[in-house]
mmCIF file of C-alpha atoms in Angstrom:
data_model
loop_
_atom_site.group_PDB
_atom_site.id
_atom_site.type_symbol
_atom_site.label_atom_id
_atom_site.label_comp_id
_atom_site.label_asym_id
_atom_site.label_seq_id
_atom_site.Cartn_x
_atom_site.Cartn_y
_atom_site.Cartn_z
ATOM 1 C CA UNK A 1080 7.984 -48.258 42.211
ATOM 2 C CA UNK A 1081 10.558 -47.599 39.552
ATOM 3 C CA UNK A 1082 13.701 -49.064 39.591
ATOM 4 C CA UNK A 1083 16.762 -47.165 37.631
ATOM 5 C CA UNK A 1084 18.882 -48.576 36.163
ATOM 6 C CA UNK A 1085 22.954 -47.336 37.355
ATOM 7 C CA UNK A 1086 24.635 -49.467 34.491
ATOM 8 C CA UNK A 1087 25.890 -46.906 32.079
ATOM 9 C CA UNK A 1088 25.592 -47.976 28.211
ATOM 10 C CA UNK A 1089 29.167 -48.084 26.582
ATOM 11 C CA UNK A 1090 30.920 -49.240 23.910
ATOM 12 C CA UNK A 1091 34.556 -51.031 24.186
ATOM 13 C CA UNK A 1092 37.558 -51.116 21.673
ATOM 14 C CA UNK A 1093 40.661 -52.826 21.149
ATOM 15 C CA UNK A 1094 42.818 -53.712 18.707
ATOM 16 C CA UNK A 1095 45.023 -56.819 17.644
ATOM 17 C CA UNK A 1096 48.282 -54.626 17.948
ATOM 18 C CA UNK A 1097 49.333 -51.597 19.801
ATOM 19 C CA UNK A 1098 52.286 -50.612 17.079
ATOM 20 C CA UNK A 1099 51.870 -50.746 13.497
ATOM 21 C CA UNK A 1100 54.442 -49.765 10.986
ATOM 22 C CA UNK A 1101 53.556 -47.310 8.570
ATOM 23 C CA UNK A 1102 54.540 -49.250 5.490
ATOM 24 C CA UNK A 1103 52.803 -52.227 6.796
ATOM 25 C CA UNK A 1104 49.865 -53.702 4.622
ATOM 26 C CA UNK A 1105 46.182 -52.076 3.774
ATOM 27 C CA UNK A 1106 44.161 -53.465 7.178
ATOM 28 C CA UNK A 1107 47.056 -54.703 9.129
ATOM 29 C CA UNK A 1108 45.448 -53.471 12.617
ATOM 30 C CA UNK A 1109 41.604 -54.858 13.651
ATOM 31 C CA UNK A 1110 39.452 -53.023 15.891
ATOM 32 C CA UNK A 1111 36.826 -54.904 17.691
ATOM 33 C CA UNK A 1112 34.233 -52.982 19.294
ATOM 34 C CA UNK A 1113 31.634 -54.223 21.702
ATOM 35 C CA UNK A 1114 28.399 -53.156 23.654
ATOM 36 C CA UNK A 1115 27.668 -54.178 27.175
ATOM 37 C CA UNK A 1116 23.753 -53.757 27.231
ATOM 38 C CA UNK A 1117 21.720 -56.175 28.418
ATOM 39 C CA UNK A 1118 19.296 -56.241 25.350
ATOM 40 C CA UNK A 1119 20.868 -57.225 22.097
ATOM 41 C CA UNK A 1120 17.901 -57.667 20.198
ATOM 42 C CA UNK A 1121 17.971 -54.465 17.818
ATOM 43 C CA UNK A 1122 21.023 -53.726 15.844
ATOM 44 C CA UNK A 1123 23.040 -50.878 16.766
ATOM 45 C CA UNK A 1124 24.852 -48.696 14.046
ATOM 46 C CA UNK A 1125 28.432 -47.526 15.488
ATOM 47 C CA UNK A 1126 30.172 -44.267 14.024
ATOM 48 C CA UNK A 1127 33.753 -44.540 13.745
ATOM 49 C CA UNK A 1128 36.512 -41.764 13.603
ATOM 50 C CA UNK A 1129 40.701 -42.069 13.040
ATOM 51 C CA UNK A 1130 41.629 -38.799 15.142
ATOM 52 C CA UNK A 1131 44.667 -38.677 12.790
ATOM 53 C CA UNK A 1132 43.498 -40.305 9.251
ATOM 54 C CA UNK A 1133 46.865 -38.665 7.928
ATOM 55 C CA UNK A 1134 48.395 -41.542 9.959
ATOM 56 C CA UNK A 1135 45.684 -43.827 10.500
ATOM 57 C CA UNK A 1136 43.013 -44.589 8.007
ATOM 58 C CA UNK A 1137 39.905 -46.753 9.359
ATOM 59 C CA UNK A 1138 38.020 -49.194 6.354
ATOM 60 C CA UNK A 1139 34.227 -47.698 7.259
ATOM 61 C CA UNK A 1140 32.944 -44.208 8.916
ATOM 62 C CA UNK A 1141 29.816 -46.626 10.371
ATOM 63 C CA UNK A 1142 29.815 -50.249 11.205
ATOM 64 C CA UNK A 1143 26.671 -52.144 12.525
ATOM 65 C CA UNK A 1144 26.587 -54.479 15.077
ATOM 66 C CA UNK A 1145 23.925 -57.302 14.091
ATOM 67 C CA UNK A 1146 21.043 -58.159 16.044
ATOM 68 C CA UNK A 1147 21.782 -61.076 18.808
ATOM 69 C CA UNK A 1148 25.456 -60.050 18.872
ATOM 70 C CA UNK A 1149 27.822 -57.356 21.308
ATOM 71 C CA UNK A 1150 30.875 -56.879 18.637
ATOM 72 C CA UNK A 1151 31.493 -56.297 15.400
ATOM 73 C CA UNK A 1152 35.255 -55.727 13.732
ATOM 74 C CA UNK A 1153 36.909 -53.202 11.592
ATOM 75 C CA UNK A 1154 40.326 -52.414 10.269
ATOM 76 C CA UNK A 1155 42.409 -49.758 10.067
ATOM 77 C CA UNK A 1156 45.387 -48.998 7.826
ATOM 78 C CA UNK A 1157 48.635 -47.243 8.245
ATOM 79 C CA UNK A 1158 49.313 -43.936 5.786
ATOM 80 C CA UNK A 1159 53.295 -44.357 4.349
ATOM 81 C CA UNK A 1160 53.058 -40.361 3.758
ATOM 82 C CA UNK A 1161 56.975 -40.188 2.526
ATOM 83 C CA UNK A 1162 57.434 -38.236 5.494
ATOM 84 C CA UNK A 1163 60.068 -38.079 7.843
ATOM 85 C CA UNK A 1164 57.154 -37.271 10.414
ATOM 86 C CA UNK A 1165 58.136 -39.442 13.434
ATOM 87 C CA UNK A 1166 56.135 -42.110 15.518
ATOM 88 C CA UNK A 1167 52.349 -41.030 15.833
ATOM 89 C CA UNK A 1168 49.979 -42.172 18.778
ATOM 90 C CA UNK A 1169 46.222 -42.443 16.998
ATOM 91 C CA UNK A 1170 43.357 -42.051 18.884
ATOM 92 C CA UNK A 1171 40.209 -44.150 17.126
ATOM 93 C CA UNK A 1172 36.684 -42.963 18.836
ATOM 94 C CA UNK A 1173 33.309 -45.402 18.367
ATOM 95 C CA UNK A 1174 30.035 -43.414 19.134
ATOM 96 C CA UNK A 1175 26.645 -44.510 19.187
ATOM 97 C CA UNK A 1176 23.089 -43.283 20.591
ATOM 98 C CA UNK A 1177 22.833 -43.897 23.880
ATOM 99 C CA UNK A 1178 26.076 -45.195 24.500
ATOM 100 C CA UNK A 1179 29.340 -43.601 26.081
ATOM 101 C CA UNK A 1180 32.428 -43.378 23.481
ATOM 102 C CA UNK A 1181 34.604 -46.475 23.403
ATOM 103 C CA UNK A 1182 38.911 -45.409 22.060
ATOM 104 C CA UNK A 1183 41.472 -47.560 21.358
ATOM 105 C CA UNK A 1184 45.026 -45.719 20.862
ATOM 106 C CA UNK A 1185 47.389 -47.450 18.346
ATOM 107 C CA UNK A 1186 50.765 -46.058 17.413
ATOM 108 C CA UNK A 1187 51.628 -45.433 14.158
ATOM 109 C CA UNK A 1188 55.661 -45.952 13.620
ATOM 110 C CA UNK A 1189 57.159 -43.726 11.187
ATOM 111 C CA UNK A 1190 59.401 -45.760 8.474
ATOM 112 C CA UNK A 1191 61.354 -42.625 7.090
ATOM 113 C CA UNK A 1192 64.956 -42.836 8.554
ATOM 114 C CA UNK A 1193 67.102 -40.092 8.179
ATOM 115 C CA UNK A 1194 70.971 -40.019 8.375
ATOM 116 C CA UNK A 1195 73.927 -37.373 9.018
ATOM 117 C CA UNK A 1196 77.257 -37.269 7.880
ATOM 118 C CA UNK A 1197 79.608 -35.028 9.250
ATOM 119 C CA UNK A 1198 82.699 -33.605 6.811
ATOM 120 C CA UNK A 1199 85.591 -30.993 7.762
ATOM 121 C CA UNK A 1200 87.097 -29.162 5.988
ATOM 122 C CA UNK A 1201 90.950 -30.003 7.192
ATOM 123 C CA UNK A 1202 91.976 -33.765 8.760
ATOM 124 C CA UNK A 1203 94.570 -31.673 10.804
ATOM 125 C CA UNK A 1204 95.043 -28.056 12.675
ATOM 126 C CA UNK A 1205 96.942 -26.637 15.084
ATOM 127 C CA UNK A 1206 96.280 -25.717 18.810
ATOM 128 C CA UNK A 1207 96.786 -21.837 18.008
ATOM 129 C CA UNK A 1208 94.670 -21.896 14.549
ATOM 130 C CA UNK A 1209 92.623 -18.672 14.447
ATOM 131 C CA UNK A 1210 88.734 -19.036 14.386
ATOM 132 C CA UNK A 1211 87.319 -19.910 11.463
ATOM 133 C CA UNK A 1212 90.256 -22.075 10.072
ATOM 134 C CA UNK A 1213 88.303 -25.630 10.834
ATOM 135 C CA UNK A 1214 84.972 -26.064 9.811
ATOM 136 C CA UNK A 1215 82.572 -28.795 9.556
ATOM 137 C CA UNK A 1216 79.722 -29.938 7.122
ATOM 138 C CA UNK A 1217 76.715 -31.296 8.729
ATOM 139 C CA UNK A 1218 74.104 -33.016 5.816
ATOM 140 C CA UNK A 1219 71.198 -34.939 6.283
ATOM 141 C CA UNK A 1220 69.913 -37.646 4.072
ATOM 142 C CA UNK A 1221 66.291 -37.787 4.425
ATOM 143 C CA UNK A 1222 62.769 -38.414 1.753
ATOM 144 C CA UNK A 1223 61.533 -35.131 3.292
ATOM 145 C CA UNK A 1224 63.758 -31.717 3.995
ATOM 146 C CA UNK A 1225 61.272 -29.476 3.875
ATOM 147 C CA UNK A 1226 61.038 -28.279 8.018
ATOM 148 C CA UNK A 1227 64.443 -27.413 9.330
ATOM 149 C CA UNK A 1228 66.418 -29.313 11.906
ATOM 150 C CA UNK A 1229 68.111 -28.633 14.880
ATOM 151 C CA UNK A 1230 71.398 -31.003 15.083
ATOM 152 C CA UNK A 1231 72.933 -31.513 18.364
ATOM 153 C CA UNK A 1232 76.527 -31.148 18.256
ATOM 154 C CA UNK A 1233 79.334 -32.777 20.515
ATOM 155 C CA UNK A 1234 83.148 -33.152 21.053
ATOM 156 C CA UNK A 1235 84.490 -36.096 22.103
ATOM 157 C CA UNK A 1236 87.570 -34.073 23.780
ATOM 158 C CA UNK A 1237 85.929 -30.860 24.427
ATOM 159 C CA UNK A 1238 89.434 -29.553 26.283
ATOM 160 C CA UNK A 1239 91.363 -29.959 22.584
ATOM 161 C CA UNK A 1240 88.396 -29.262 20.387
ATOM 162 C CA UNK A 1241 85.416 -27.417 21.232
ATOM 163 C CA UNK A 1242 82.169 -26.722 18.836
ATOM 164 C CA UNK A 1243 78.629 -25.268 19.227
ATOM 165 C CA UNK A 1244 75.849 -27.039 21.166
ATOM 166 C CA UNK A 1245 73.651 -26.989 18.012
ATOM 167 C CA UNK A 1246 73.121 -26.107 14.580
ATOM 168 C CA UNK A 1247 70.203 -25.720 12.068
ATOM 169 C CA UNK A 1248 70.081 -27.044 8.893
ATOM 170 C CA UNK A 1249 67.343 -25.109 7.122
ATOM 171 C CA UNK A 1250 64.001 -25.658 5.719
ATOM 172 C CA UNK A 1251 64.632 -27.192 2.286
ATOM 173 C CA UNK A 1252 67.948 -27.519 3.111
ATOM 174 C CA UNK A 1253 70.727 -30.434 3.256
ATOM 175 C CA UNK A 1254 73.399 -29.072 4.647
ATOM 176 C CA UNK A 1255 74.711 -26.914 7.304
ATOM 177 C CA UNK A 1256 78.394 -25.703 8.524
ATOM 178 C CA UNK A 1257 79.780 -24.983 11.661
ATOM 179 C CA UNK A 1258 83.182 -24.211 13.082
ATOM 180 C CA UNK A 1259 85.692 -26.188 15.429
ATOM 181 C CA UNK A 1260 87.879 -24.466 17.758
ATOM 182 C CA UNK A 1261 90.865 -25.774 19.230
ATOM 183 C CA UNK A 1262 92.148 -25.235 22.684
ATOM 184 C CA UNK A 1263 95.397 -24.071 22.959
ATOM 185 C CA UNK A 1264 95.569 -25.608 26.861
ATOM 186 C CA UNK A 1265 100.004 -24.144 26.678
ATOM 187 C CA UNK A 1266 100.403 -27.880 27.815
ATOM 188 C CA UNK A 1267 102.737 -30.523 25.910
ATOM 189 C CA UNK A 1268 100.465 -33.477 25.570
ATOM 190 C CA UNK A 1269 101.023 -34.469 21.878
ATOM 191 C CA UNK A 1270 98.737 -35.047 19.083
ATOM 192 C CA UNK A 1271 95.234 -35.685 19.585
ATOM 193 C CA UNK A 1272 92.302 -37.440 17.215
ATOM 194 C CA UNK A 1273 88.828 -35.730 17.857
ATOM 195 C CA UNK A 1274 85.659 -36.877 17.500
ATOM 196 C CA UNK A 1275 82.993 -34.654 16.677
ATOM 197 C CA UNK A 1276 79.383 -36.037 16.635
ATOM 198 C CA UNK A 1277 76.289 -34.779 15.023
ATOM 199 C CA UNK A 1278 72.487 -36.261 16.242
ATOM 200 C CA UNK A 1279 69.265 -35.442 15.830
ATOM 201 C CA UNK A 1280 65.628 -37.192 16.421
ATOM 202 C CA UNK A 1281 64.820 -40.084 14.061
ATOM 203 C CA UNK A 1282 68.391 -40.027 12.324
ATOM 204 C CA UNK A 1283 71.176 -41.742 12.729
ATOM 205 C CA UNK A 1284 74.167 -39.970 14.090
ATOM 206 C CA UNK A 1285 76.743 -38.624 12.171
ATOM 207 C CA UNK A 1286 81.068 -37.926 13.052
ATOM 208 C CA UNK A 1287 84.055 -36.715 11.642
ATOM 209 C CA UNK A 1288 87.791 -36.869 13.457
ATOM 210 C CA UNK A 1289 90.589 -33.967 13.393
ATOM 211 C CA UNK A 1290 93.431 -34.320 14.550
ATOM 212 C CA UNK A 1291 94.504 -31.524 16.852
ATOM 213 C CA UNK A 1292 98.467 -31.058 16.747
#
């Protein structure tokens, strides 16, 4: 009689962190990768792929595991590309013969961090000023400008001061404008400092205040 065997051959990886920065040192994360068979008497030579080696370099394309032993380690290094590229979830696959694929996922935290600053044109206007009399400057500060980006755009007193939702700065671009409009709400309720706010993903968030008289 022949017995079969219904223990699947795989391999196993993990790593010593699940974030790494991407300035962070030349083999700051370790992968460990292990084999679960029952007979380690033969080496076993382990193929090894970064999903995203943009982000994620690893230090061999092959590591062996020796005879008599179920691991072996390898590193892996973050990329600093200069890009403001945001956080990156890498996917490392081990593959051997007769074995199922072992990943390990580490994330790969971008260190490019961009800011807005948010300039108008006059401190003060009036309730009745026609359209295009207050206008804002939106400009990023960032190592790479070359996609565009869409800036979310907010009034802190929307009922005084109102302004669009968003606005694009373009592709190799720093800058972008935008008007204000104020409300003229035929109420007596003084003078009024607004806030307007500009955000966007990865950067920090930019204002300006008018005063609307």
């Amino acid at each position: 009689v022949t017995v079969t065997d219904n223990e699947t051959a795989t391999l196993t990886v993990t790593s010593n962190v699940a974030t790494v920065a991407e300035n962070s040192a030349s083999g700051a994360v370790t992968f460990t990768v292990s084999r679960n068979s029952t007979d380690l008497t033969q080496p076993l030579t382990i193929n090894v792929v970064s999903g995203t080696p943009g982000r994620l370099t690893v230090s061999a394309t092959a590591v062996t595991i020796p005879a008599n032993a179920s691991l072996v380690t390898f590193t892996g290094s973050a990329v600093d590309n200069n890009l403001l590229d945001g956080n990156a979830s890498v996917v490392v696959t081990t593959s051997a013969t007769g074995f199922a694929n072992g990943t390990a996922t580490v994330t790969v935290t971008d260190n490019e961090a961009g800011t807005l600053a948010v300039t108008s044109n006059i401190s003060t206007v009036a309730e009745g000023a026609a359209a295009g009399v207050l206008t804002f400057t939106v400009t990023r500060t960032s190592t790479d400008v070359s996609q565009p980006l869409i800036v979310s755009l907010t009034s802190a007193l929307p009922a005084r001061l109102t302004v669009p939702a968003t606005v694009t700065i373009a592709a190799n671009a720093t800058t972008a404008t935008f008007d204000g409009t104020p409300v003229n709400d035929d109420i007596v309720n003084g003078n009024v400092a607004v806030s307007v706010t500009a955000s966007a993903s990865d950067f920090a968030n930019g204002t300006a205040s008018v005063t609307v008289n």
